[in-house]
Structure formats: structure tokens, C-alpha cells
Amino acid sequence: MTLATVSVFAKGDWRGKVVDEKGEPVAYANVAVLSKADSTVVCGTVTEEDGTFNIMTEEKDGIMMVAMLGYRTVYVVPVDGAVITLVEDSSALAGAVATAVMPKTKLTGEGLQTNVRGSVLENVGTANDVLARTPGLINGQNGLEVIGKGAPLVYINGRKVTDAGELVRLQSNEIQSVEVITNPGAQYDATVRAVVRIKTIRRQGDGFGFTLTASDAQSLRRADYNDPSANLNVNYRTGGVDIFAGVNYSKSHFLQISDAEKETTVSPVYLDQAALEGTGMSRSLGGNAGVNWQIADNHFMGGKVEWGRQLSLTDRTVINDKVSRDGVLVDDITTVTEDFIGDIAPYNVGTNVYYNGMVGEKLNIDFNADYYTNASTALSLADETSAMTHDAKVSTGTDNRNRMYAAKLVFSYPVWMGQLQVGTEETFSRRSDNYTLTGIPVPASSASVKEDNYAGFASYGMYLPKVGQLSAGVRYEYVRYIYEDALAPQNNIERLYGNWFPTLSYANAFGPVQLLLNYSAKTLRPNFSLLSSAVRYNTRYLWQSGNSALQPQIMHDVSMTALWKFLTLGASYDRINNAIVTWSTPYNDEGVLLVHPRNLEEPFRMMTVFVNLTPTFGPLTLNYTFVARPQWLTINAPDAAEPSGFRKTTFNDKPLYVAQMFNTLRLKGGWQLELGGEVYSRGYTQNIYLTNVYFNLTAAVQKTLLKDGSLVLRLEGSDLAGMAHNDVTTDFGNYLVRQTNLMDTQRIKFSVRYSFNTAQSKYKGTGAGKDSKNRM
């Protein structure tokens, strides 16, 4: 190791610039401070697009390392304001064995920020693959989730992602950084518990570019289940105008094979032993188009429209029920149900217009207006054949339509030692829900929902030397909710809510350890479909409905995150009042059970602890996450035998444990090999007990071609061990369900991506009314 100069690294800021041999700035180079004692990494950053960087460190005597793929690594004794020149490494460019660079993660005032550019995450595939390997995130069984917080809202360059396919279309080598916000501030809707902000690499220059991606997934369980997909994104930039558009198509099959036992715990005792097989296929088409206009320096405006439509649907379910009453067989019935698209194929359309700019040199204005609508009609035909009672034909029809209007205005201004932010957000939602039923004596419904949400918020954040970064915010939401059923006016309801939602956070560095402490109060409002009192027919012995009396749940969360070198440790504690759970009650004395949501009388408490490790050994990077989730839950179930009329059921003694392990090996010639796995233990999640160990074994081989890496071939497999399924036991107090499940999770997928002169969209719209849009 050769040092360019001899000097002492002074405590405080160290600034510099990284350039190549031609004097051009080198963006996204890794810059790290190493301890002279043992060469461990003390802190690090990446260079900005102009090659500059700024490191704050407590290290008084250190060595600076600057590394970038394609260049020789440089070690210098730092001098403030120095210009560091990187020399091209011809052996690396010729395809030598690549040395993996661990992604740099740091704590911000809101969460964890991980730099992707120049790290092993740069070539793992899609944005989904990056997020699954980002500290603080885990690939849950129901999709991506922030550990301890649930599914996040995802933003790309400040614009909310409304199409999950966008995270498949966005490639990892287009991402600069990912920020996982574990304590969203007052500017976010009170229902938002976690946010992921993706920042892409800004491309320079004008012109036309496109990215074309095509893939084909083949089921290993059903030879006839083959699912192709394709998407095309185009972009044209000239001057200050950026025009973009995209179109995507997908086909997907689904399969479920289950055995279930449903047993009542009150007299008379009904036992329903059911065997289920469900199969189906759907095709969908979607697209988007928009424009961004940079009017002048620091002044942007634009608009975007997104749309999607379901082209076709085939859905067939066969259920055989053997029903006994107090040990005596009373029915043996087979139900064949087929679902069809009705007169209106399911569709959705969303629009956004925005303005973002500066007034003077300090006041920032961010305005968004949104409109969103969706509609669907469906017809379901059930043919029941009984060997012991009677046959029946049952048909149901649904017609659901939603509209939403929303606007959000945010002002930001520097005050004293920090930044003050104030704003307002208004959301107006309308829903109609018509349900018809023939063949059995269950009432139809014709319901409408009106919900108006008015919100105001303010937050302030500042950095105090020797103290740390402090921020606090508060949001007030006033909600008016009206539910009306023209066919059952006794179910009509009107509610008014007025709630304050505070947030607090503190962040600081204590030597090599970075620490973040958070508190927040949030809410979860039920989906509109959960508020409908209409009874939905599943089978002769299982019906379902919403609950118009359902209340929003209120959550109080305290969390801590600590970061040291390649280790991230997190812990959170949640207390949830009016927690919403799925429940069941007898509908009549013929064994029919009604499944519906309800609020819990007692608080639901939960703790989540996780550790993430990302060490690097030469070309091999490990990314391991381990999670423990204990909970404290008690539910009161009606029981006439108890003096109080209720029986307490607890779900406390079996925590859920999760492990997620990814191994990435980068080789010469653009090859990358991956092997990973996700494991879920037996344990409780609310009132559901997972009775088996879930294991999803994944593997991938990727090859990057062409000089600029614009062609990528990828072969990947999921559930290669055939163990990615959950068997469950659900305790509804007076009703137990034991069920095994087998899904179409064993798959092999091949994908091809080609990019030509790509340029990322400069769209800066952030959207409004996000919670209502999701609930629709």
C-alpha cells in the first residue's frame, strides 16, 4: 500500500473530489475511512454525480480508501480539499475476477439509507431483488415488508409506486440508493407505518431511449402452467422536457390444493371435513404515459396517467364437504364454483399533476392533485350436489365502483438551525357496492360509502452539534364516514373521527455506532369491502360478511435501530388498540358459520427484534437477516358456560422466528451466481398458528452481455425444495380451523432485458390520497 502524503486525519469533516485520468468526475465511487490500527472500516460514503464527497468522522488518525469498479483502488492519507485521481484498471475491464463491495448503509433521521451503486446489489436483478437484500427489509410471505412495520409505501424519485410490476421492470443497475424509513413523518398519511424511497441514477443528455424486458415462468407442478410477461418503457428528452410512456402485459396461473377441518366448540358440535382444489388463470394489460417540464432552475411541473385492465379470467374451485353433527354424518356435498368477469371487465385509471419549485432562495413548494377510479363486475355460479340432503344452484353477482379525488400542498422553509415543514392534504372517496344472490334466502345489498378526510401537519428537524439530529411532527386528521344500504337501512351508519398523530425521532453517532430512536402514533382504517354488511356466499356451510360497525385501529410504536460496520440491529414494540382480526360466529342452527372482521376489546401487543449481517469475502457477499416476533394477545369469545358470558383465549406462548439468507458470488465475464433461502418457524401471527416450517429455496444465474452491460440474461428458480407453503390452525374462540395448503410456488423463470440509450424519467410527482387509493 502506497501513501501519497503524510498527515494527521483531523476530527471533523473531510471534503474532496474524485476524478479519472482525464480530469472528469467519477460519480458513485466508494470512499471509506480505515483505522490505521487494524484497517477496519470506520465510516464511508459514495461520491456525488460531480465526484465530490464529504465525510464526518471521529477518527483522528486514519487512511482513506477510494474504490470503483473498473479502476485501481487508491489509498491516501487524507488532506481536506484534495483531488483524488483514479487510474483505469485494464485487468478489471478485461473481465478479471470481481471483488465484491459491501453496500454502504447509514442511518438518517428517519431510517436506513443503503447505497446500491458500486456494490454487489448493483447486479442482483430487479428492484424487488435489491429491496429483498436491503437492511431493514424482508421478503415476507405476503410480499415485501419493513421488519416490524409491515408492507411499505414505495417511492421512485419521489413518485409513489401504484403498480407492483414497476419494481420488476426497474433494474438493479439503475438504482443509486434505497432509503428505508421506519418512522414516516407527519407529511405522510396517518395509516403509513413504513416508506421505501428509491433513488435512481440520473442520466445525462437528451435523446430517445427504451428498455424492453421479456420473461417466461414455468410451473414445476403443472406442465400446462406457463406464464409469459413483457414490458416496454420508452423515454424522450429534449431541453427541459421529458416525455415517457410504457406498456406491460402479463399472464398468470394460480393453484391451491387444501384439506381443512372446521369444528365448532359449542353444542351442537359440527365437524366439516373439506377437500379443496382451486385453479385459474388471468391476463392483464397496463400502461402509463406522462411528461415532466423543467420550466426554469428549481421549477418543475408535469402530469402522468396510469391504467390497467384485466383481459380475461378463469377461476374454478371444487370443494367436497363431509359434515357431521355430534359425531353423526349429516351431509356429503360437492360444490363446483366458477367465477367470470361480468359486464365490465375490472379496470383502474389514475392521474397525477404536480408542481415542485422554489420561491426565492429558501421557500420550497410541493403540490400534487390526484384522481383515481376503478370498477369491476363479476358473476359466480355454484353447483351443489349432495348425497344426503338436496342439490342447489346458487348464483351471485357483484358490481363495485370507486372514485377518489385528492390534493396535497407542502411548504418547506429553513428556520433557525433546521427545516420547518407545514402542509395540508384532502381526500374525498366514493364507493358503490351492489351484491345480488339467487338460490338461497340471503338478502341482497346496495350500499354506498362516502369518506372525506381533511388533514393538516407540521414538522421540524434540526441537527445540534454534540447532541445529534432531532425531529418532531404532528398530524391532525378529521374524517367523516357515511355508510348507507338502500336495501337494509337498519345498517346505515355515520361516524366522525378527529385524531392527532405525533412522531418523534433522535439520531446520533457514538463512536463507530450509529443510533436511531423513534416514536409514532398511527392508525389503520379497514378496507371499504370490510365495512360492507352484505353476506357473501362461499359454500353451503361457510358464509362471509363485512362489519359496518368496524372501528379503525390505533397503533403506538417505539423503535430503535443501531448500525455498526456490517451489522444492523433493530427492535420495536407496538401497542394496538381496537385491533382488527378475522372472527366467526354461528349464523344459524344448521351448521352455517359466518366469518367477519371485528375489533378486539383488549390491546394487542407485539415486539419485533432483528439483526442483519452483510459481510464480504472477496467476490462473495453474504446477506443474512434473523427476526424474532413475540406477541401478547387475548381475545374474548362468547361462551354461555362462563359466568361472565365470555371465555378468554390467549395466543402468547409461541413466538414466530424468521431467517432470510442470500449468498451472491460475482465472477469474471459478467457472471453472477446466487443462492438464497427464507425460513419461517412454527408460531403465532395474531390468532393464526403456523403449524409447519416454511422454507423457500431460491437460486439464480445471471449473465451480463455487451460492452455497456445493456443486455442481461437471467435464469432463476423458486421453492426448489417444494417446502414454501404454510399449514395453519386458526382459533376463532368458538370455531377452530385446521388447514393444509399447497400453492403453485415451484417455478423456473427465464428473463431477458435490453436497454438502449436509457434515461430515467425526471418525474417528481409524489401523489396524494395514497391510503384511500390502496383501500380501494
Coordinates of C-alpha atoms in Angstrom, one line a residue, residues 12 48 82 168 238 290 303 408 416 673:
G12 CA -14.5 16.6 11.8
E48 CA -22.0 12.6 -5.8
A82 CA -7.8 17.1 -2.1
V168 CA -40.0 -5.8 -11.6
T238 CA -35.1 17.4 -25.2
G290 CA -46.6 11.4 -18.8
G303 CA -48.6 15.1 -15.2
K408 CA -51.7 17.8 -1.1
W416 CA -33.1 28.7 12.9
L673 CA -24.4 -16.8 -9.1

